[in-house]
Short mmCIF file of C-alpha atoms in Angstrom, two decimals:
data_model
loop_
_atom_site.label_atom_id
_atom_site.label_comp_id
_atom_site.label_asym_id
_atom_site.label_seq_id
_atom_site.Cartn_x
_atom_site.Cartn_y
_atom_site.Cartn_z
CA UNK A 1 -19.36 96.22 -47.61
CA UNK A 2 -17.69 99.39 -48.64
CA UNK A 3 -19.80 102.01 -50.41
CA UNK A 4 -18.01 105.60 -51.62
CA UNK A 5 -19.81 108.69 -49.56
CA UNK A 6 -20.84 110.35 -52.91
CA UNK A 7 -21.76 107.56 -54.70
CA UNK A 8 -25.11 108.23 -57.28
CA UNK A 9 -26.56 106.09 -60.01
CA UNK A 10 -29.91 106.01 -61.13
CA UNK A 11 -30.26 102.07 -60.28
CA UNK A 12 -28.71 99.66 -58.02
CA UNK A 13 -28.41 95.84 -59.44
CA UNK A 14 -27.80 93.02 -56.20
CA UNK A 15 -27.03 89.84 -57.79
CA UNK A 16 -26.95 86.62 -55.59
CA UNK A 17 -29.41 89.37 -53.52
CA UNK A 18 -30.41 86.27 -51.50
CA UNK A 19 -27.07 85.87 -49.39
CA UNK A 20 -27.15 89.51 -48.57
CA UNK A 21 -28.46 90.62 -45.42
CA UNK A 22 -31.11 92.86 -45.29
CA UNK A 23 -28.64 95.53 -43.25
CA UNK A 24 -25.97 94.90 -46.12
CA UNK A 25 -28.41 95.99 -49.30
CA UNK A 26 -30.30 98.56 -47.73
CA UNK A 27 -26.67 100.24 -46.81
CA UNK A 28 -25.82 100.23 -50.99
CA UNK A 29 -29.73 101.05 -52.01
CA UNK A 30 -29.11 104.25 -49.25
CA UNK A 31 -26.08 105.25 -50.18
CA UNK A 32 -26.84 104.99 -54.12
CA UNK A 33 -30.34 106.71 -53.93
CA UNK A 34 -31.48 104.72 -56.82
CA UNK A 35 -34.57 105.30 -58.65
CA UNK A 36 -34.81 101.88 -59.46
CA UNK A 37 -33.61 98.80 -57.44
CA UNK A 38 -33.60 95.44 -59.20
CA UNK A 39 -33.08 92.18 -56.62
CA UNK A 40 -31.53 89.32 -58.26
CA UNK A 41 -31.19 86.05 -56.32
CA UNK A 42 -33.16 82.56 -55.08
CA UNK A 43 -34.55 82.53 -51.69
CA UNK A 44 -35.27 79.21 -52.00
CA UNK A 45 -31.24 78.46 -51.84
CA UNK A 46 -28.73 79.34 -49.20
CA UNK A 47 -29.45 82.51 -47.33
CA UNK A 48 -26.40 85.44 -45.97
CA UNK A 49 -24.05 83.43 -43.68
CA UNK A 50 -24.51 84.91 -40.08
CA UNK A 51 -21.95 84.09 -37.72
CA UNK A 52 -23.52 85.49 -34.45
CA UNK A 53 -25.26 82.85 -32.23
CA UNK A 54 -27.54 85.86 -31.34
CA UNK A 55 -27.96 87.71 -34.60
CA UNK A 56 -29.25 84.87 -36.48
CA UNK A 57 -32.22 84.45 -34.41
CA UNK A 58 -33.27 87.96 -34.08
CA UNK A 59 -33.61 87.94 -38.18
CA UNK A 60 -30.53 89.87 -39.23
CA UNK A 61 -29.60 86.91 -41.57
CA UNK A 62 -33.36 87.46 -43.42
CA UNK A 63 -32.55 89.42 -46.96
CA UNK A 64 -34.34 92.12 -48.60
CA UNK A 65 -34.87 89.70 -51.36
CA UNK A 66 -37.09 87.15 -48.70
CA UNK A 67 -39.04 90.43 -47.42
CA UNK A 68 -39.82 91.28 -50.77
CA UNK A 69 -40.79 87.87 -52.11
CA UNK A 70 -42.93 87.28 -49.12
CA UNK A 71 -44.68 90.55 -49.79
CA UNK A 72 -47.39 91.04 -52.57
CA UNK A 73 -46.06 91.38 -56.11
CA UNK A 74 -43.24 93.64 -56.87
CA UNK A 75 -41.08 89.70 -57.40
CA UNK A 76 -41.31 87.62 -60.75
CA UNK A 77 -39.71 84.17 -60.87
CA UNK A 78 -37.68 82.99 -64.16
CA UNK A 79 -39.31 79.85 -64.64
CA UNK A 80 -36.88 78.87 -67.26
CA UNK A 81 -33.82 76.74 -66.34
CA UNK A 82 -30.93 75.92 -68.89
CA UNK A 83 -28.86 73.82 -66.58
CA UNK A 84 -30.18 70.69 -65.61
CA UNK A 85 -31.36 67.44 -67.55
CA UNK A 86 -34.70 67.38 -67.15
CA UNK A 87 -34.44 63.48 -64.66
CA UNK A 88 -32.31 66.09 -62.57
CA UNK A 89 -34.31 69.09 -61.87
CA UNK A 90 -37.95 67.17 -61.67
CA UNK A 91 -36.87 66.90 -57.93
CA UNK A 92 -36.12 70.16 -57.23
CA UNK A 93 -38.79 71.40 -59.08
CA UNK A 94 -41.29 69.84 -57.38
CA UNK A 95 -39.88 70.33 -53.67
CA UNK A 96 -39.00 74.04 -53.95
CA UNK A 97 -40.79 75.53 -56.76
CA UNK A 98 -44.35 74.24 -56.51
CA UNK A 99 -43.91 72.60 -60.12
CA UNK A 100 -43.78 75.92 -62.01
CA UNK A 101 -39.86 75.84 -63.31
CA UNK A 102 -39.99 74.76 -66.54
CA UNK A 103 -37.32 72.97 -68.66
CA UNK A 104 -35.48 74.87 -71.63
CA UNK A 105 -35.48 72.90 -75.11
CA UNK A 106 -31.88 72.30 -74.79
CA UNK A 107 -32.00 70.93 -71.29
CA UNK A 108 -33.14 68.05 -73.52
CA UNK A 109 -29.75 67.55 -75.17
CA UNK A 110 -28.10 67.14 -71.83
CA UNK A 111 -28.77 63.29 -72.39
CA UNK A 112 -25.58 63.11 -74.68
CA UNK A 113 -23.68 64.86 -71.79
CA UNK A 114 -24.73 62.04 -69.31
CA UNK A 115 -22.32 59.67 -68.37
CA UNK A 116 -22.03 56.15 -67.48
CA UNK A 117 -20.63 56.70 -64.04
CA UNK A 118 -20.84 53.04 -63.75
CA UNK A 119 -20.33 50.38 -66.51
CA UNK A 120 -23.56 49.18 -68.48
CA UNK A 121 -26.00 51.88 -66.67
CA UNK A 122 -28.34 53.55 -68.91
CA UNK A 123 -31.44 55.17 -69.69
CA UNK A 124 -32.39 57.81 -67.15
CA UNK A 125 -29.93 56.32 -64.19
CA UNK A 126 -27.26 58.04 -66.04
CA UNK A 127 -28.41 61.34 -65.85
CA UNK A 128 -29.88 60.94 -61.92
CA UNK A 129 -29.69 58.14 -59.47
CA UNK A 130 -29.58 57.51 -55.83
CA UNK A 131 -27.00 54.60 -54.47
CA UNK A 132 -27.99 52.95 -50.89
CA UNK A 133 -24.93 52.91 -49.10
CA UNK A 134 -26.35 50.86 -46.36
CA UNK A 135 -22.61 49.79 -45.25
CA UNK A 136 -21.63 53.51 -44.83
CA UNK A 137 -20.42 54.41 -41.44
CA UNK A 138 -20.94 57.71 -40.29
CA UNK A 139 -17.55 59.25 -38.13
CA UNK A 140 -17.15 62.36 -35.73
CA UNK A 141 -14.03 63.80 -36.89
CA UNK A 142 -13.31 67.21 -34.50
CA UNK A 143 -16.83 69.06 -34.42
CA UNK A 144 -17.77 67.83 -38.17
CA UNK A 145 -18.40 64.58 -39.74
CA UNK A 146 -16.85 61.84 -42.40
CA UNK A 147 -17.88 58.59 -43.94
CA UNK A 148 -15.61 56.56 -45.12
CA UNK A 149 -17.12 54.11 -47.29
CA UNK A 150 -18.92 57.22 -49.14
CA UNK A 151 -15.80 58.97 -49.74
CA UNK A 152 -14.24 56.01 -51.10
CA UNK A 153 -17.48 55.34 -53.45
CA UNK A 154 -17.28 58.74 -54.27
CA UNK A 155 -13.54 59.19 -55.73
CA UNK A 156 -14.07 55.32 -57.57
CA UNK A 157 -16.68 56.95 -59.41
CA UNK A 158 -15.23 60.34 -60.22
CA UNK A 159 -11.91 58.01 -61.77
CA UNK A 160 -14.00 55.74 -63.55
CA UNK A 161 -15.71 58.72 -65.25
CA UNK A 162 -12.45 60.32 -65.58
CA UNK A 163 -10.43 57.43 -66.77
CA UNK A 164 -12.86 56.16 -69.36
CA UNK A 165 -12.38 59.58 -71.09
CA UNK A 166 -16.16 60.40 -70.51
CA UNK A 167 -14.97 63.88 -68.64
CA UNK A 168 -12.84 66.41 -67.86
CA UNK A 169 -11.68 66.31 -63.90
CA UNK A 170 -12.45 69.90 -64.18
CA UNK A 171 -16.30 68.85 -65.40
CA UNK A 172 -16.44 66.67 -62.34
CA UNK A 173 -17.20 68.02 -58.72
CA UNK A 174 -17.95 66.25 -54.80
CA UNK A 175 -20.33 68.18 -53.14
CA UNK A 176 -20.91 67.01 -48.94
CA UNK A 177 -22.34 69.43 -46.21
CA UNK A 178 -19.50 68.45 -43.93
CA UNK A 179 -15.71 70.41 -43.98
CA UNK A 180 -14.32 66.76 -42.64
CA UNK A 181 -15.98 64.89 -45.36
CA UNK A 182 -14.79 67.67 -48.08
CA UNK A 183 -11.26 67.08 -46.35
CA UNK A 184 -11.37 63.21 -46.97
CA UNK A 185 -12.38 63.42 -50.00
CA UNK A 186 -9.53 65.91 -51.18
CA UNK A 187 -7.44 63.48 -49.91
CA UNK A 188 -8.76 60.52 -51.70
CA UNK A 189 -9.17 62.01 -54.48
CA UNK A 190 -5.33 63.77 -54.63
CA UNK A 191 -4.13 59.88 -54.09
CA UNK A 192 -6.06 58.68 -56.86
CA UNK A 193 -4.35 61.40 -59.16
CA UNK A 194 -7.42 63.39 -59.37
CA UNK A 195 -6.25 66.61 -57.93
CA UNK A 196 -8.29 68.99 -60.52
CA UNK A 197 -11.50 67.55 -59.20
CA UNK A 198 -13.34 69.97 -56.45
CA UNK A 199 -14.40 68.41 -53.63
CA UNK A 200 -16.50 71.73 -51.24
CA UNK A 201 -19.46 71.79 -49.20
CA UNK A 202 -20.25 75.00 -50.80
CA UNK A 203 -21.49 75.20 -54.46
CA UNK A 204 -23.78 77.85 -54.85
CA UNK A 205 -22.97 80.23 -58.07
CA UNK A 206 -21.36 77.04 -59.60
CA UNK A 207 -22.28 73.97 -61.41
CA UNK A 208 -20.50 71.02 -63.14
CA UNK A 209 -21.22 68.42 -65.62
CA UNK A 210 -20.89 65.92 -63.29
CA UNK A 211 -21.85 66.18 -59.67
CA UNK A 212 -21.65 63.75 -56.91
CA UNK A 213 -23.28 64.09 -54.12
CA UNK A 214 -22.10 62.41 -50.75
CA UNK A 215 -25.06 63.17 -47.60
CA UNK A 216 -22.83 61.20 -44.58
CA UNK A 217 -25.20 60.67 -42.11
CA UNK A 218 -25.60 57.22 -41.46
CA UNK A 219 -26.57 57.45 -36.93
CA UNK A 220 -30.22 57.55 -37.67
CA UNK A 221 -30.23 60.27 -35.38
CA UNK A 222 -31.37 63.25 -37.53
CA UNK A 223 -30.48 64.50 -41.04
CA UNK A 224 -28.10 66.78 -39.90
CA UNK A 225 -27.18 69.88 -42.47
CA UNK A 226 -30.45 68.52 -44.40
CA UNK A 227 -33.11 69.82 -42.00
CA UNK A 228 -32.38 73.28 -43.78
CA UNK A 229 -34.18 72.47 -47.62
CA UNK A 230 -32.31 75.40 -48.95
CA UNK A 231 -29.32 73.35 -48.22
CA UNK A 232 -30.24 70.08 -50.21
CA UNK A 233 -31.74 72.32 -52.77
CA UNK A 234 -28.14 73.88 -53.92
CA UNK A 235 -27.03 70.25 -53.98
CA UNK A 236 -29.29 69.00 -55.86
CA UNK A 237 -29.41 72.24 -58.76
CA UNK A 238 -25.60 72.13 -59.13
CA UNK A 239 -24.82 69.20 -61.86
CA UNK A 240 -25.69 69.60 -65.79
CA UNK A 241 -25.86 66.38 -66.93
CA UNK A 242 -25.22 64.21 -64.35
CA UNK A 243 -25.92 63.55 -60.56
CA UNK A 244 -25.30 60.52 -57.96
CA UNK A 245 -26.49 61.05 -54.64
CA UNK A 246 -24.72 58.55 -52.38
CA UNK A 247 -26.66 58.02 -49.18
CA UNK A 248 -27.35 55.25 -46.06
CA UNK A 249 -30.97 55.12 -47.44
CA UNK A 250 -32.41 53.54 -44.11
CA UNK A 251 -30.52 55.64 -41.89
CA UNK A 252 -31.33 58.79 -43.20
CA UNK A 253 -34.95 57.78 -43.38
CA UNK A 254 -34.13 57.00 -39.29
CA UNK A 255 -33.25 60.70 -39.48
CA UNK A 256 -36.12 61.61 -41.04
CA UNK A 257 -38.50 60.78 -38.57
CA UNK A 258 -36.24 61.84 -35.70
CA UNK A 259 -36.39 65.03 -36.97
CA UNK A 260 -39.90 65.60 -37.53
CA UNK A 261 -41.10 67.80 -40.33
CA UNK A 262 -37.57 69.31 -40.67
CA UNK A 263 -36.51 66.22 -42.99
CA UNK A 264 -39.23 65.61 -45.07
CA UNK A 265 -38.09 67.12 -48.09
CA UNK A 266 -35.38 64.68 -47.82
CA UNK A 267 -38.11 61.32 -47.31
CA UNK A 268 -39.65 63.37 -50.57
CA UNK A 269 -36.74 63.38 -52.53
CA UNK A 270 -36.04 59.29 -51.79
CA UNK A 271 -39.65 58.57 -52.22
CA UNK A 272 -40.03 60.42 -55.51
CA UNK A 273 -36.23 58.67 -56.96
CA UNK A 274 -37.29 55.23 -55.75
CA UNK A 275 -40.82 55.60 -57.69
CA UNK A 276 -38.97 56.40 -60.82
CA UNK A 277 -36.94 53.96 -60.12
CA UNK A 278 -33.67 55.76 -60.38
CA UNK A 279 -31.79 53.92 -56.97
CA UNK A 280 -29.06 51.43 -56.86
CA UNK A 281 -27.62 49.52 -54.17
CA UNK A 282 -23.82 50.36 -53.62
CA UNK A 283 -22.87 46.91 -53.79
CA UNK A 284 -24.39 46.41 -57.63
CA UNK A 285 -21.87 50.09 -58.05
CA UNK A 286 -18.76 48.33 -56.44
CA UNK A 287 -19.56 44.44 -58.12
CA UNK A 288 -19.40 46.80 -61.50
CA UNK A 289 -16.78 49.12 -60.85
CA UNK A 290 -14.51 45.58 -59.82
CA UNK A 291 -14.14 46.33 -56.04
CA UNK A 292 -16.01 45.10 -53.39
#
């Protein structure tokens, strides 16, 4: 971060304050001598990005915004969201913000915006659901991960949706937590003539109509990316109007208990879908979509 040697102003605004480190604002709040300092950002999503094997651990990755949310007042939350139908953000909002976000009157109207990202689904599935991939295999692929079935689940959707002239490609996105996965799915998705769809393990700052949401792990070995919550929380705030999270449902449970209290916001999130009963299996999604 570059800051000018005589730079003044009376306040200093840090948006997306939450992926700063702590080092990084205090350098701009020094340098600018601001009377007033406003924070903006989420801790409860993705913190700075610390490289350093030894950094990390010794709390240089923590932000000013954390410190100062974990202190006594001096933080207010917006409790007012305007992005997500309300069937989308009753997960998050009960995982990461102890119940308190609140849905904006037109969050309502998103329900016109849903799409059928299969034929004949309705009611709520269209705006949220969760599709058991039990068949998904999960794939080392250098030092990441892929899963082929998903991927291929993944782009069928994203051209049904397309080709049915329910959305834009530039209203639909891929979101994985794995750089081989992303890869794959570029790939797929390119050869399906769907090149202005986004495929990224990195959404935060963005958000799309329709998001699709492919987790991988399918070893029963641990949840992988998903023992940080932060990490399934910017996954799961990114779509409008629409979001399928495509998943081995008994694997990741697997994972779930092999990693201990790490993965239980992800049992949470399955648990609280299933109960509403907003899950599919993937072979009702492929029997519909005519493939098998």
């Amino acid at each position: 971060m570059a800051v000018p040697g005589k730079l003044q102003a009376g306040a200093v605004v840090v948006d997306e304050a939450g992926q700063a480190g702590e080092a990084e604002t205090l350098l701009a709040v020094r340098a600018a001598r601001p009377g007033c300092c406003l924070l903006v950002g989420d801790p409860a999503q993705l913190p700075a990005t610390v490289l350093s094997r030894t950094a990390g651990p010794q709390g240089l990755g923590r932000s000013l915004l954390e410190r100062v949310a974990a202190g006594r007042g001096g933080c207010a939350m917006l409790q007012r969201q305007y992005r997500m139908h309300p069937e989308i953000s009753r997960v998050p909002n009960r995982l990461f913000y102890e119940g308190r976000l609140q849905d904006a009157e037109a969050c309502w109207g998103r329900s016109e915006e849903s799409v059928q990202w299969m034929p004949n689904v309705d009611g709520a599935l269209r705006a949220m659901a969760l599709v058991d991939v039990a068949d998904g295999v999960e794939e080392p692929s250098g030092t990441s991960r892929r899963n082929e079935r998903e991927a291929e689940l993944a782009v069928r959707i994203a051209a049904h949706v397309w080709r049915s002239g329910q959305a834009l490609e530039k209203d639909i996105g891929v979101i994985t937590f794995y750089a081989a996965q992303a890869a794959l799915l570029q790939q797929k998705l390119k050869a399906a003539g769907l090149a202005g769809v986004k495929a990224a393990t990195g959404f935060q700052g963005s958000e799309n109509r329709v998001i699709i949401l492919s987790c991988v792990r399918a070893d029963g070995t641990g949840v992988g990316f998903l023992r940080d919550a932060r990490r399934l929380n910017v996954a799961l705030t990114r779509a409008q109007a629409t979001l399928v999270v495509l998943a081995n449902v008994a694997a990741l449970m697997r994972g779930v208990r092999d990693s201990g209290h790490h993965g239980e916001h992800v049992s949470h999130m399955v648990e609280d879908l299933r109960a509403r009963h907003l899950h599919v299996s993937s072979h009702d999604v492929w029997a519909q979509l005519g493939m098998t």
